[in-house]
mmCIF file of N, CA and C in Angstrom:
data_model
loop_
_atom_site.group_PDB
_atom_site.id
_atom_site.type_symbol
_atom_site.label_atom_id
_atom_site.label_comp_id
_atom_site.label_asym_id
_atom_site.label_seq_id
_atom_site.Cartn_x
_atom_site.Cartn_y
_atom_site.Cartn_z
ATOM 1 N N UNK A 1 -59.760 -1.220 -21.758
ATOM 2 C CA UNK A 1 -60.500 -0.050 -22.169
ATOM 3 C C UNK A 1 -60.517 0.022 -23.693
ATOM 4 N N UNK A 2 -61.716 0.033 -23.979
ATOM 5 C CA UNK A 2 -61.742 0.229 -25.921
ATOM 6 C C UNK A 2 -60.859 1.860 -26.353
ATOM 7 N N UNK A 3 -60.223 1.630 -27.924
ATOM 8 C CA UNK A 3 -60.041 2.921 -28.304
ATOM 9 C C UNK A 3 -60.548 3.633 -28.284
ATOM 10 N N UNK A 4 -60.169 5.023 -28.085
ATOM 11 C CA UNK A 4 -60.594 6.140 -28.543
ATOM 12 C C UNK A 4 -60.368 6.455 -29.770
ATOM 13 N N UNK A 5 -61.838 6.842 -30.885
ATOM 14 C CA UNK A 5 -61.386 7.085 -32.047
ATOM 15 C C UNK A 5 -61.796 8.396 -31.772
ATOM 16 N N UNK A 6 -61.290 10.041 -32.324
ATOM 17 C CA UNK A 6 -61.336 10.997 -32.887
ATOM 18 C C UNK A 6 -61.392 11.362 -34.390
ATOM 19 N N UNK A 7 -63.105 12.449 -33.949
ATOM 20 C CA UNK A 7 -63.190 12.549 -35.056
ATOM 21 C C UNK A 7 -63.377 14.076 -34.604
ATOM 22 N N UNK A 8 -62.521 15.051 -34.821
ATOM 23 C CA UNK A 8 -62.396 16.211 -34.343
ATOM 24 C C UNK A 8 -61.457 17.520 -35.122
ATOM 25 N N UNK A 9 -61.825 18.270 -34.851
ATOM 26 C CA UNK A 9 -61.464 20.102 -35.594
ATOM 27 C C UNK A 9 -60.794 20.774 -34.412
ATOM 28 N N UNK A 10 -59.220 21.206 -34.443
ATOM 29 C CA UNK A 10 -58.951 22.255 -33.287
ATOM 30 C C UNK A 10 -58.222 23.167 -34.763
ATOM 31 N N UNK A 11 -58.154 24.684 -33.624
ATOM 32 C CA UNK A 11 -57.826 25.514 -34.810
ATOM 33 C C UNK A 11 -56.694 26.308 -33.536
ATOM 34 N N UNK A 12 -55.974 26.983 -34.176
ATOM 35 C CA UNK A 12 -54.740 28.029 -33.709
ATOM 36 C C UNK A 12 -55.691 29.289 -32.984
ATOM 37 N N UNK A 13 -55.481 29.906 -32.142
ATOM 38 C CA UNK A 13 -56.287 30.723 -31.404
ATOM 39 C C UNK A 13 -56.542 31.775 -32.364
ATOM 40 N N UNK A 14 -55.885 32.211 -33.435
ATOM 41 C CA UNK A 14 -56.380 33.294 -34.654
ATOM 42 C C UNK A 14 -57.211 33.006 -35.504
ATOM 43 N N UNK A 15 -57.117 31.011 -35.304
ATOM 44 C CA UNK A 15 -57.795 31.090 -36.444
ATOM 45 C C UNK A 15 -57.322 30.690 -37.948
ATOM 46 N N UNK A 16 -55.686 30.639 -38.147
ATOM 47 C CA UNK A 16 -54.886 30.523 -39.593
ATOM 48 C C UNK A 16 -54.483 29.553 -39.615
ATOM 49 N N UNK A 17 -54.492 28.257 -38.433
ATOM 50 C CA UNK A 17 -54.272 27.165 -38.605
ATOM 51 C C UNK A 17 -54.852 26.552 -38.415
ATOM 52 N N UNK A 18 -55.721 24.811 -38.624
ATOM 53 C CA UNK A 18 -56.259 23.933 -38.295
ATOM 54 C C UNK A 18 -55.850 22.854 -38.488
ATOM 55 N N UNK A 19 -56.117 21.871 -37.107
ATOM 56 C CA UNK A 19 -55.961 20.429 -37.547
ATOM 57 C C UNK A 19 -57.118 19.813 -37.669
ATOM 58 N N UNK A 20 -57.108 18.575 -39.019
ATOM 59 C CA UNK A 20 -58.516 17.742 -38.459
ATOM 60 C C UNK A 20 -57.809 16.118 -38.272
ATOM 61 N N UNK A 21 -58.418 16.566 -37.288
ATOM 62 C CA UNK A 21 -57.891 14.436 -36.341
ATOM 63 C C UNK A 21 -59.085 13.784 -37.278
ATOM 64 N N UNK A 22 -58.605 12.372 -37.328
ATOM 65 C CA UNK A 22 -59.795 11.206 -37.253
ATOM 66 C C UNK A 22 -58.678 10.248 -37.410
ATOM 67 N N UNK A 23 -59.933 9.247 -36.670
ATOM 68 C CA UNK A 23 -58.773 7.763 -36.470
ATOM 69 C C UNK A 23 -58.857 7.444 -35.200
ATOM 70 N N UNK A 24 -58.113 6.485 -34.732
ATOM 71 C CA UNK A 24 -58.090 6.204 -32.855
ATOM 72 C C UNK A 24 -56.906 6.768 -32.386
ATOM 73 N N UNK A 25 -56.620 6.924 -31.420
ATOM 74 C CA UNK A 25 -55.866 7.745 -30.669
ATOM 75 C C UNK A 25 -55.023 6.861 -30.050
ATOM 76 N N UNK A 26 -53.515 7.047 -30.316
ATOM 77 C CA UNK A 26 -52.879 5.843 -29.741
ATOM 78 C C UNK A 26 -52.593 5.858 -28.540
ATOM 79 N N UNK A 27 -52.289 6.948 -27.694
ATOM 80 C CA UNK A 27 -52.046 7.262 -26.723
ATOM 81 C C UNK A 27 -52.153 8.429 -26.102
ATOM 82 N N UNK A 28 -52.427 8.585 -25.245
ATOM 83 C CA UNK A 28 -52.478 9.753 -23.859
ATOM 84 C C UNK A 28 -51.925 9.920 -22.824
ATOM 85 N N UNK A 29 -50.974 10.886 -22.301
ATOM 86 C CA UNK A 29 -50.349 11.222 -21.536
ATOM 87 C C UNK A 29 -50.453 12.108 -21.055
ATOM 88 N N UNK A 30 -49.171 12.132 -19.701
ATOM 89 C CA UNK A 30 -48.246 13.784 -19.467
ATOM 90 C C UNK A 30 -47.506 13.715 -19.302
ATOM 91 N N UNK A 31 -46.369 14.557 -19.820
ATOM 92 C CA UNK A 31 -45.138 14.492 -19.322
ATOM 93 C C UNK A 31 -44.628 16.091 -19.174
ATOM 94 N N UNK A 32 -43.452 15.555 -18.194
ATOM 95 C CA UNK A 32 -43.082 16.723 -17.672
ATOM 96 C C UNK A 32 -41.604 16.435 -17.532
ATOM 97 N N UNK A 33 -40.780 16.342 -18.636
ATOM 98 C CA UNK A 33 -39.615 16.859 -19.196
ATOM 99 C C UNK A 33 -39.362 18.096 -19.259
ATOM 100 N N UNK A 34 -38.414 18.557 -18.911
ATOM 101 C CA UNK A 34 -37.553 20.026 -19.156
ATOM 102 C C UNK A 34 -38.643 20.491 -20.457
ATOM 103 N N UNK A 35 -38.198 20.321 -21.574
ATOM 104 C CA UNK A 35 -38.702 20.293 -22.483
ATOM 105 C C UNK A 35 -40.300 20.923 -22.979
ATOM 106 N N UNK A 36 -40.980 19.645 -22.239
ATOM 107 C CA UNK A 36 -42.021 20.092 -22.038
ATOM 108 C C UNK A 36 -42.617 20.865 -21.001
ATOM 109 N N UNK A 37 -42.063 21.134 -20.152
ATOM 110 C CA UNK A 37 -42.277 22.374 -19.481
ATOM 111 C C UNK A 37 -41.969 23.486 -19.688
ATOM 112 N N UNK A 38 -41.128 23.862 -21.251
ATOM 113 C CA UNK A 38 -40.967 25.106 -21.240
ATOM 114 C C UNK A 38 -41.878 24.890 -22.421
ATOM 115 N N UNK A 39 -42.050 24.243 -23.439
ATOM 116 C CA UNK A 39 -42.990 24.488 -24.657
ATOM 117 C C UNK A 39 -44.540 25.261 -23.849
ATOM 118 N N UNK A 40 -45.123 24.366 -22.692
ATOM 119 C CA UNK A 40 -46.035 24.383 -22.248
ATOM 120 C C UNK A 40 -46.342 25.862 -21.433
ATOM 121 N N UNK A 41 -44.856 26.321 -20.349
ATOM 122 C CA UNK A 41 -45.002 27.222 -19.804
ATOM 123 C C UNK A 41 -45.818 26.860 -18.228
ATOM 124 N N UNK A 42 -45.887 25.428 -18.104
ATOM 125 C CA UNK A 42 -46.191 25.024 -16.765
ATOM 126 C C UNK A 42 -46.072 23.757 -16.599
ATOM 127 N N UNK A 43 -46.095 22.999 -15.668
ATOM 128 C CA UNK A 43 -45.460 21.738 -14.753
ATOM 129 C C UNK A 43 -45.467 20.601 -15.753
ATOM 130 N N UNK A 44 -46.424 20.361 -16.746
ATOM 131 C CA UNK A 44 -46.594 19.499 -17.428
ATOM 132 C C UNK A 44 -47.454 19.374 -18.819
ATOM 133 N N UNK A 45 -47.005 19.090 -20.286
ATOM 134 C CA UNK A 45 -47.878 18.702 -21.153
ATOM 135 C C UNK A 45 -49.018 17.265 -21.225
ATOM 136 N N UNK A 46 -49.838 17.742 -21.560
ATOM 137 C CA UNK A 46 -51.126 17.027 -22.091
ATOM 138 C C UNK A 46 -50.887 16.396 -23.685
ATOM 139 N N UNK A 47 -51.147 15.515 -23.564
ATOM 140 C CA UNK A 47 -50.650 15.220 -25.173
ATOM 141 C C UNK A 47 -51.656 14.102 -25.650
ATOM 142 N N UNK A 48 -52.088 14.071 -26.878
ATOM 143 C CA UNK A 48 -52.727 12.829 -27.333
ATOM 144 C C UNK A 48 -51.431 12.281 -28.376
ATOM 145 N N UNK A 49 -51.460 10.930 -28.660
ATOM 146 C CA UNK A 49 -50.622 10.824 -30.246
ATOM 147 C C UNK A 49 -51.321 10.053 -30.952
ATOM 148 N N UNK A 50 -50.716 10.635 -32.250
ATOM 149 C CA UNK A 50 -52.413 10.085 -33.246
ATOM 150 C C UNK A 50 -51.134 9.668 -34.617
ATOM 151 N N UNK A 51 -51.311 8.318 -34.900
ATOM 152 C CA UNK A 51 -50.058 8.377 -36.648
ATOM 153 C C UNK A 51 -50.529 10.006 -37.146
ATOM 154 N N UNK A 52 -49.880 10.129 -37.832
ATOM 155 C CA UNK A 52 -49.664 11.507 -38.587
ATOM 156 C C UNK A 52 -50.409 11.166 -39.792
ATOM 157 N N UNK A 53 -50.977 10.049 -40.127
ATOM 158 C CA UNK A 53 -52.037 9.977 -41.862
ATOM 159 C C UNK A 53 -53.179 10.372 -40.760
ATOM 160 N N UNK A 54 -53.202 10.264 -39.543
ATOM 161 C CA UNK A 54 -55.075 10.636 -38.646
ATOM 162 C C UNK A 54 -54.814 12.306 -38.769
ATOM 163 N N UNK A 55 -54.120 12.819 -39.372
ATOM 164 C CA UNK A 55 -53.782 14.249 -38.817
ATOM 165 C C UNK A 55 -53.589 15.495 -40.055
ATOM 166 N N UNK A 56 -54.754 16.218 -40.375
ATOM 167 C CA UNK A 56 -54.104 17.156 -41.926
ATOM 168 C C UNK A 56 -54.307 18.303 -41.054
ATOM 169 N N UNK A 57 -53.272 19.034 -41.914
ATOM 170 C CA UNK A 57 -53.345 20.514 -41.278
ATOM 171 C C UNK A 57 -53.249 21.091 -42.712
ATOM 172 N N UNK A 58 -54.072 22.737 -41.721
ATOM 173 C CA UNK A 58 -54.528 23.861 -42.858
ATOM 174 C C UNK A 58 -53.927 24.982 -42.711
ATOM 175 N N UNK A 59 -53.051 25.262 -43.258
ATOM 176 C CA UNK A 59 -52.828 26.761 -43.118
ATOM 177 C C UNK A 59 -50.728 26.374 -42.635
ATOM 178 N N UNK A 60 -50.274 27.015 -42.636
ATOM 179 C CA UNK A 60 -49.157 27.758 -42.699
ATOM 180 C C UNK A 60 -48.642 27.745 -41.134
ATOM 181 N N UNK A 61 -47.259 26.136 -40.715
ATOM 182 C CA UNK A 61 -46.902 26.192 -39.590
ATOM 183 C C UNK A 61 -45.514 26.881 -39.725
ATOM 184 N N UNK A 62 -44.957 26.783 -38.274
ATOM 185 C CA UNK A 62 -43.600 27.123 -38.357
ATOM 186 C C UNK A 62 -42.879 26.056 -37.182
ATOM 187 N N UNK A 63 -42.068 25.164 -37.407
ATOM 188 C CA UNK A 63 -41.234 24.320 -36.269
ATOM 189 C C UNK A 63 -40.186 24.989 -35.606
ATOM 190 N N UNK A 64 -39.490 24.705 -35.009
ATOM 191 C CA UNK A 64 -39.029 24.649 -34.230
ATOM 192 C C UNK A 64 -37.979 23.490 -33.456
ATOM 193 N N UNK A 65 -36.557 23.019 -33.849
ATOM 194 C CA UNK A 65 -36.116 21.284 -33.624
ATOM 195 C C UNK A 65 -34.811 21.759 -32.702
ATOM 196 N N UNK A 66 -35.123 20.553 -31.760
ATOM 197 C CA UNK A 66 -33.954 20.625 -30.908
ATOM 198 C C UNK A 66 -33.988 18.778 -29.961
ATOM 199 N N UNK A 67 -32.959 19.243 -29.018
ATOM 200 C CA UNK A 67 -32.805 17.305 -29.167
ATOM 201 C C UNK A 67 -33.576 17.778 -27.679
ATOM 202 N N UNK A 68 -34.234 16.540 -27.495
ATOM 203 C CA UNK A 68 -35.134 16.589 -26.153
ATOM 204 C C UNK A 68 -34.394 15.175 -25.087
ATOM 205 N N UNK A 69 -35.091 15.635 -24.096
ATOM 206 C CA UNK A 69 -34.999 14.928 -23.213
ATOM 207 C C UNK A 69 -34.298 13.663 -23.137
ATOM 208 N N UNK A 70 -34.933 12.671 -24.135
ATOM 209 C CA UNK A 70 -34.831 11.358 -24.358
ATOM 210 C C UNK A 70 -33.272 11.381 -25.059
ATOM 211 N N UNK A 71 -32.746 12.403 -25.807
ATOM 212 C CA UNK A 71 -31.875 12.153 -26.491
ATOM 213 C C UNK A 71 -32.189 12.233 -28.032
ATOM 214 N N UNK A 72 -33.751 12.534 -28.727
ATOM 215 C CA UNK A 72 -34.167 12.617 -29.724
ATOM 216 C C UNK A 72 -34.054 13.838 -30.361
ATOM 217 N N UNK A 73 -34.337 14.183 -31.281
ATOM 218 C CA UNK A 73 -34.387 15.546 -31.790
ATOM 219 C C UNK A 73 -36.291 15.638 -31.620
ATOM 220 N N UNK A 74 -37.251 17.166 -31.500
ATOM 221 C CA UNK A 74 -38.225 16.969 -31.214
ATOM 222 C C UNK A 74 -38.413 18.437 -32.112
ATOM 223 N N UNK A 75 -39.755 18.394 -32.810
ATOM 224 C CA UNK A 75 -39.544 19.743 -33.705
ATOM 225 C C UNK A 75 -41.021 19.654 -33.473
ATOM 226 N N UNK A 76 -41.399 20.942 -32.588
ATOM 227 C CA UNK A 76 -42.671 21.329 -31.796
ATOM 228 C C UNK A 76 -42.722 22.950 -33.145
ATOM 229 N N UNK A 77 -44.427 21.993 -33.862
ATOM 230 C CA UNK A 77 -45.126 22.972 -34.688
ATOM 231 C C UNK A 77 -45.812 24.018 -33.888
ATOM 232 N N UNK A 78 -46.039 25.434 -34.806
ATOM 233 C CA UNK A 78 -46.714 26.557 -33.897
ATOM 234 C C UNK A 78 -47.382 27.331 -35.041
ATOM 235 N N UNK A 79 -48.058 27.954 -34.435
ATOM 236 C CA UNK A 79 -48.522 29.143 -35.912
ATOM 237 C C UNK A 79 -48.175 29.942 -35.863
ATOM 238 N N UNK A 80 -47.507 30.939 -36.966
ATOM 239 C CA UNK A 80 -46.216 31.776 -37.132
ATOM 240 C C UNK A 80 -47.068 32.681 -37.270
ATOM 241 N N UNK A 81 -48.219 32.862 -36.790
ATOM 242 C CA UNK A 81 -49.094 34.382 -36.455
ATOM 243 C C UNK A 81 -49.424 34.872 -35.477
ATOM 244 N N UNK A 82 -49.974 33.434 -34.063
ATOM 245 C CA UNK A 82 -50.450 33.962 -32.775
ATOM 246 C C UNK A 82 -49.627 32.818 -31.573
ATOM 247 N N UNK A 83 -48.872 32.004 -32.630
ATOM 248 C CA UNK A 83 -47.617 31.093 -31.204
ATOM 249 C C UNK A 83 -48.547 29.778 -30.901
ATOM 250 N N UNK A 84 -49.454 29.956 -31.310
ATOM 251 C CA UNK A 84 -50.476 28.468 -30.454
ATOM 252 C C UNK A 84 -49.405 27.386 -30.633
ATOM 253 N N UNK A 85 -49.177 26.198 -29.989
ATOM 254 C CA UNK A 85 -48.741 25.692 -30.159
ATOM 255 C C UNK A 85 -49.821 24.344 -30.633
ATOM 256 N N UNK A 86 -49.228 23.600 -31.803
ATOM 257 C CA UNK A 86 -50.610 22.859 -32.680
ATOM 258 C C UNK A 86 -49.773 21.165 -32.871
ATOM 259 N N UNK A 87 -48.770 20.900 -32.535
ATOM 260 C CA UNK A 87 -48.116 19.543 -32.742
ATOM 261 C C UNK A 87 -46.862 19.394 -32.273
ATOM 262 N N UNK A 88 -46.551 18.234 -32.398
ATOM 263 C CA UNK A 88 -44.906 17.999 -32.288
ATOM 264 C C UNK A 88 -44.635 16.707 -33.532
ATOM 265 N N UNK A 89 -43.712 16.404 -33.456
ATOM 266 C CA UNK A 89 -42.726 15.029 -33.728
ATOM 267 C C UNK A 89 -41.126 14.844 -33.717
ATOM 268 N N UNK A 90 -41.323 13.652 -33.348
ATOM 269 C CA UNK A 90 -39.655 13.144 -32.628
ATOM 270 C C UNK A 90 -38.756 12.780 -33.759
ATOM 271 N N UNK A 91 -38.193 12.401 -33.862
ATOM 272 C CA UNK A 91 -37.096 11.407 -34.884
ATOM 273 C C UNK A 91 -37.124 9.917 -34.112
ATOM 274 N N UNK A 92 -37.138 9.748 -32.722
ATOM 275 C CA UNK A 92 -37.265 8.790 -32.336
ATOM 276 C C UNK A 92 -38.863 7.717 -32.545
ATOM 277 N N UNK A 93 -39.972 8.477 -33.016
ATOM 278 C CA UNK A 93 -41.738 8.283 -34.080
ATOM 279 C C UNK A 93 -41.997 8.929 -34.980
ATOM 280 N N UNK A 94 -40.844 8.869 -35.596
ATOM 281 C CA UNK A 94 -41.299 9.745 -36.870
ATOM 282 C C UNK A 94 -42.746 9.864 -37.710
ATOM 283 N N UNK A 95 -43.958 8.505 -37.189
ATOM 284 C CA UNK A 95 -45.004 8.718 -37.716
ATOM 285 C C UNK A 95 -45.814 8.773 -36.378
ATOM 286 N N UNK A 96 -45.500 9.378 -35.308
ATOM 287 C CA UNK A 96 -46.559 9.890 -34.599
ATOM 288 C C UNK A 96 -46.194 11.577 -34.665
ATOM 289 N N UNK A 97 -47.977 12.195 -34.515
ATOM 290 C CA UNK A 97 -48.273 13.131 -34.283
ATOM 291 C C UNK A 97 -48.314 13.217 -32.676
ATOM 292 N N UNK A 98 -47.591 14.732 -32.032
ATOM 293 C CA UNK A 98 -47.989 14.674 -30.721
ATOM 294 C C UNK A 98 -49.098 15.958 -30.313
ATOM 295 N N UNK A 99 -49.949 15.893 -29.685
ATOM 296 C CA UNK A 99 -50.960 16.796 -30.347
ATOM 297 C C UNK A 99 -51.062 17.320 -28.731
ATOM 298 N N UNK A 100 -51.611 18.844 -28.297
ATOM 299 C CA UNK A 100 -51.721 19.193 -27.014
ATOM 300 C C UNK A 100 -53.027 18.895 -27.060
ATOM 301 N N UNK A 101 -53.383 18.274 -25.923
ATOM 302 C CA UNK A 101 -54.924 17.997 -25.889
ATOM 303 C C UNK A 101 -55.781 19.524 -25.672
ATOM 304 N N UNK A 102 -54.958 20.836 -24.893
ATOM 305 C CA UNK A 102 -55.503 21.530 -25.088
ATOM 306 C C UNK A 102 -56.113 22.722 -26.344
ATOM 307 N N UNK A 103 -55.624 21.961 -27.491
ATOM 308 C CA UNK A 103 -55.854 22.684 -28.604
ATOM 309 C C UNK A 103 -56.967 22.505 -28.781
ATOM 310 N N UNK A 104 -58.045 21.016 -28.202
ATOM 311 C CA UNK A 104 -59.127 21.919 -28.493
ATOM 312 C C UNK A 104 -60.441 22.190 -28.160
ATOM 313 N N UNK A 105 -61.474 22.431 -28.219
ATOM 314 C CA UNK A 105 -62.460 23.228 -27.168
ATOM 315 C C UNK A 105 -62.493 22.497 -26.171
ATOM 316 N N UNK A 106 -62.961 21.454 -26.382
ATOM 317 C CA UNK A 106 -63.679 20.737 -25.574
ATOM 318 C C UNK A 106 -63.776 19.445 -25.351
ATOM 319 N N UNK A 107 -62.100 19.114 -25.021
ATOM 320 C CA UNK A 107 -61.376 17.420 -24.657
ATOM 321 C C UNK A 107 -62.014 16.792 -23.364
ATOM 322 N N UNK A 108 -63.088 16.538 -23.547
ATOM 323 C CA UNK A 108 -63.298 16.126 -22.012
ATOM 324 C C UNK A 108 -63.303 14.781 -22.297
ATOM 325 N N UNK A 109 -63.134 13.952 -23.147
ATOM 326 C CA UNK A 109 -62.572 12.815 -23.584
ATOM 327 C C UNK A 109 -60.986 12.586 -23.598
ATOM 328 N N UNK A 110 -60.427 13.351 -23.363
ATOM 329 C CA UNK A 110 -58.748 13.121 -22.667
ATOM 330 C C UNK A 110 -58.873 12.525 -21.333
ATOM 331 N N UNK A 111 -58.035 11.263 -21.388
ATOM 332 C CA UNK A 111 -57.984 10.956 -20.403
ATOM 333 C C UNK A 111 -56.600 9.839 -19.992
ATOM 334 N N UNK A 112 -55.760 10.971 -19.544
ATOM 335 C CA UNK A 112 -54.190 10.321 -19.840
ATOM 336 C C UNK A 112 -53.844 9.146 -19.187
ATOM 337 N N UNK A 113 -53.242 8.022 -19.335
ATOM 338 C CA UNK A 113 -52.994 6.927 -19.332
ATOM 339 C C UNK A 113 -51.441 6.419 -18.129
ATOM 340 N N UNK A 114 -50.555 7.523 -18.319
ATOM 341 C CA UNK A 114 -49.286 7.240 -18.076
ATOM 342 C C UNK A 114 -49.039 8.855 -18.011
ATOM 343 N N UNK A 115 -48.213 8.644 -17.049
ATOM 344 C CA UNK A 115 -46.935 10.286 -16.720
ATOM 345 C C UNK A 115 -45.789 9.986 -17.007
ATOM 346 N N UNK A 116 -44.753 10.254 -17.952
ATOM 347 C CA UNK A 116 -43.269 10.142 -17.913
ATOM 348 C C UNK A 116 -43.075 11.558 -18.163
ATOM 349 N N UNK A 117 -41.533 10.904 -17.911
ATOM 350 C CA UNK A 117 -40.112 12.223 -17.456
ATOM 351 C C UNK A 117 -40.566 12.758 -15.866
ATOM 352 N N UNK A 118 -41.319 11.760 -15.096
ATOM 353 C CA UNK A 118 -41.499 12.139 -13.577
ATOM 354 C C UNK A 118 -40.541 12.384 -12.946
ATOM 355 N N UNK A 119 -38.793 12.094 -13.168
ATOM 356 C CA UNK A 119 -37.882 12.524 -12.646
ATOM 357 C C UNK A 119 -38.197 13.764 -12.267
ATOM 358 N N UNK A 120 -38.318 15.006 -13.483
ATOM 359 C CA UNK A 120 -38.291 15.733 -13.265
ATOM 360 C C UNK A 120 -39.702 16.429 -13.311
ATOM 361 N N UNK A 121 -40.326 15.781 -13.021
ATOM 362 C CA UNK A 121 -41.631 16.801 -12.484
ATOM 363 C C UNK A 121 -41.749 17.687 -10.651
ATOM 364 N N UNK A 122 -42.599 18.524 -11.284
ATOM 365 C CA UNK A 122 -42.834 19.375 -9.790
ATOM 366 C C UNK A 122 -43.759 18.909 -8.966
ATOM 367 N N UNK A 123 -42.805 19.167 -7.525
ATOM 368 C CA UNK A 123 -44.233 18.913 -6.806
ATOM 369 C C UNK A 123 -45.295 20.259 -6.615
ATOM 370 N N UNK A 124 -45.265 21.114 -7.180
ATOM 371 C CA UNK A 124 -46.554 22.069 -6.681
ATOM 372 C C UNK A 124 -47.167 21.035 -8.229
ATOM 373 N N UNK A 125 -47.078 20.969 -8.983
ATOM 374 C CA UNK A 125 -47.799 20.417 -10.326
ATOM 375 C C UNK A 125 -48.623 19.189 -10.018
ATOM 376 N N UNK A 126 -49.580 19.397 -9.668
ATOM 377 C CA UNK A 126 -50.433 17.935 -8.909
ATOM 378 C C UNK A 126 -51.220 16.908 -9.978
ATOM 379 N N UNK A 127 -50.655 15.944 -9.792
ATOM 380 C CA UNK A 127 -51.382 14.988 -10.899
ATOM 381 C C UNK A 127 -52.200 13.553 -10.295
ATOM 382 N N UNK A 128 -52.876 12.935 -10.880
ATOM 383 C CA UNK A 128 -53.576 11.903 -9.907
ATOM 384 C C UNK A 128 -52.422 10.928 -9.511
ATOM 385 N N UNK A 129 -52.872 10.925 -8.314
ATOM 386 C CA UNK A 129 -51.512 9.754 -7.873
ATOM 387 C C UNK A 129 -51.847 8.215 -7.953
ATOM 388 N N UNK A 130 -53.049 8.251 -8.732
ATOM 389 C CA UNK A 130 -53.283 6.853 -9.379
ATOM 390 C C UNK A 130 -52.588 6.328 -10.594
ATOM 391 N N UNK A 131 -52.405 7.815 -11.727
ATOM 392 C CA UNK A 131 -51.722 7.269 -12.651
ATOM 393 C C UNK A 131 -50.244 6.642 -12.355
ATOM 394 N N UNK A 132 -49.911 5.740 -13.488
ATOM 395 C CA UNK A 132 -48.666 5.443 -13.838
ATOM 396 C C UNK A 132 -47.560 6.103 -13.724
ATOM 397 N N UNK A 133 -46.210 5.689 -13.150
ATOM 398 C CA UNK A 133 -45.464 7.386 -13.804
ATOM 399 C C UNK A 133 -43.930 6.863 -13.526
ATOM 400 N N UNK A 134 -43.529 7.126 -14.390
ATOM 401 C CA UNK A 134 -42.320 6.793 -15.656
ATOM 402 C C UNK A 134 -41.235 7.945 -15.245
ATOM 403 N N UNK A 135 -39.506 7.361 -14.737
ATOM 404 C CA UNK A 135 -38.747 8.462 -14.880
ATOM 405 C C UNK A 135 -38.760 8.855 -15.749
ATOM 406 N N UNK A 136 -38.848 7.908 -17.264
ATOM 407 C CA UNK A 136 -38.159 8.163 -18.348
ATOM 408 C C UNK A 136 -39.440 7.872 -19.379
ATOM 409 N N UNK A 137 -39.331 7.076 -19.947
ATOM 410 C CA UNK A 137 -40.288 6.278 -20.644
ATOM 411 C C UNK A 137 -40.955 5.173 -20.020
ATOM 412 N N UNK A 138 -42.178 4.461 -20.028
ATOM 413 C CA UNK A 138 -42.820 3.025 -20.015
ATOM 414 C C UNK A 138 -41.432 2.253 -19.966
ATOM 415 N N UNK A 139 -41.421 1.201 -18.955
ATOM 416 C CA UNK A 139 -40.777 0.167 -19.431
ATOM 417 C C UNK A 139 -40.531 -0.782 -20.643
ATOM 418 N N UNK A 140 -41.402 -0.151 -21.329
ATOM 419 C CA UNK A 140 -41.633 -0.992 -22.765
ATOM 420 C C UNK A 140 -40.709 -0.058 -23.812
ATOM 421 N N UNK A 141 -40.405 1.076 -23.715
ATOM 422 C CA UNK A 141 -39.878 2.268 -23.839
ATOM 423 C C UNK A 141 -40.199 2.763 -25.151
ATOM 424 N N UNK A 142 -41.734 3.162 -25.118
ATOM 425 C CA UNK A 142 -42.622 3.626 -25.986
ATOM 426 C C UNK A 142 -43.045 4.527 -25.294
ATOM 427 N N UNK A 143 -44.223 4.991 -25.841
ATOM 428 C CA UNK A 143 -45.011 6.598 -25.217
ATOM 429 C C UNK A 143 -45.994 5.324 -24.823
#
């Protein structure tokens, strides 16, 4: 399958933050780590990852760091006005951006690749049972 390059604008639901992507998109997922089920507030995150030079932001974040799943530390950006949640990054990729695909209008070009942290995923949380899916990480033990 050829890259996906993004060339795209999502903004914080107020409005005081923006990202602008461009570049190809290294990867697409879901996972459903502890973790990411509470950032998310349901069964599983959507995520694109993009290096962090594909990625400027506008306006005024606030993080958030704690050690995740993997054993990494993970410091999930937000906007310190309306909570959107607008990024992440690990210590374990320090130059990937992890981006919610739902930040923005209209991803109908998401199209996730792989599921990890399936250990702990739910079963009411229904995902295609075609994809891939990872207790932990890819065997390659990358995203």
């Amino acid at each position: 399958m050829p890259t996906l390059s993004l060339d795209e604008t999502a903004n914080c639901a107020c409005g005081a933050v923006s990202l602008r992507i461009e570049g190809p998109v290294l990867s697409m997922l879901v996972c459903s780590c502890l973790d990411c089920r509470k950032a998310t507030g349901t069964g599983h995150s959507a995520v694109i990852l993009m290096s962090t030079d594909a990625v400027e932001i506008s306006g005024d974040v606030k993080g958030h760091t704690r050690k995740a799943a993997s054993g990494s530390e993970i410091t999930r950006n937000f906007c310190p006005e309306c909570g959107t949640p607008l990024f992440a990054r690990t210590a374990r990729a320090p130059l990937l951006a992890l981006i919610p695909a739902g930040l923005f209008d209209n991803p109908d070009w998401f199209a996730p690749r792989q599921a990890i942290f399936s250990r702990t995923h739910l079963q009411w949380d229904t995902l295609n049972e075609a994809l891939p899916q990872y207790d932990t990480y890819r065997d390659t033990g990358g995203f």
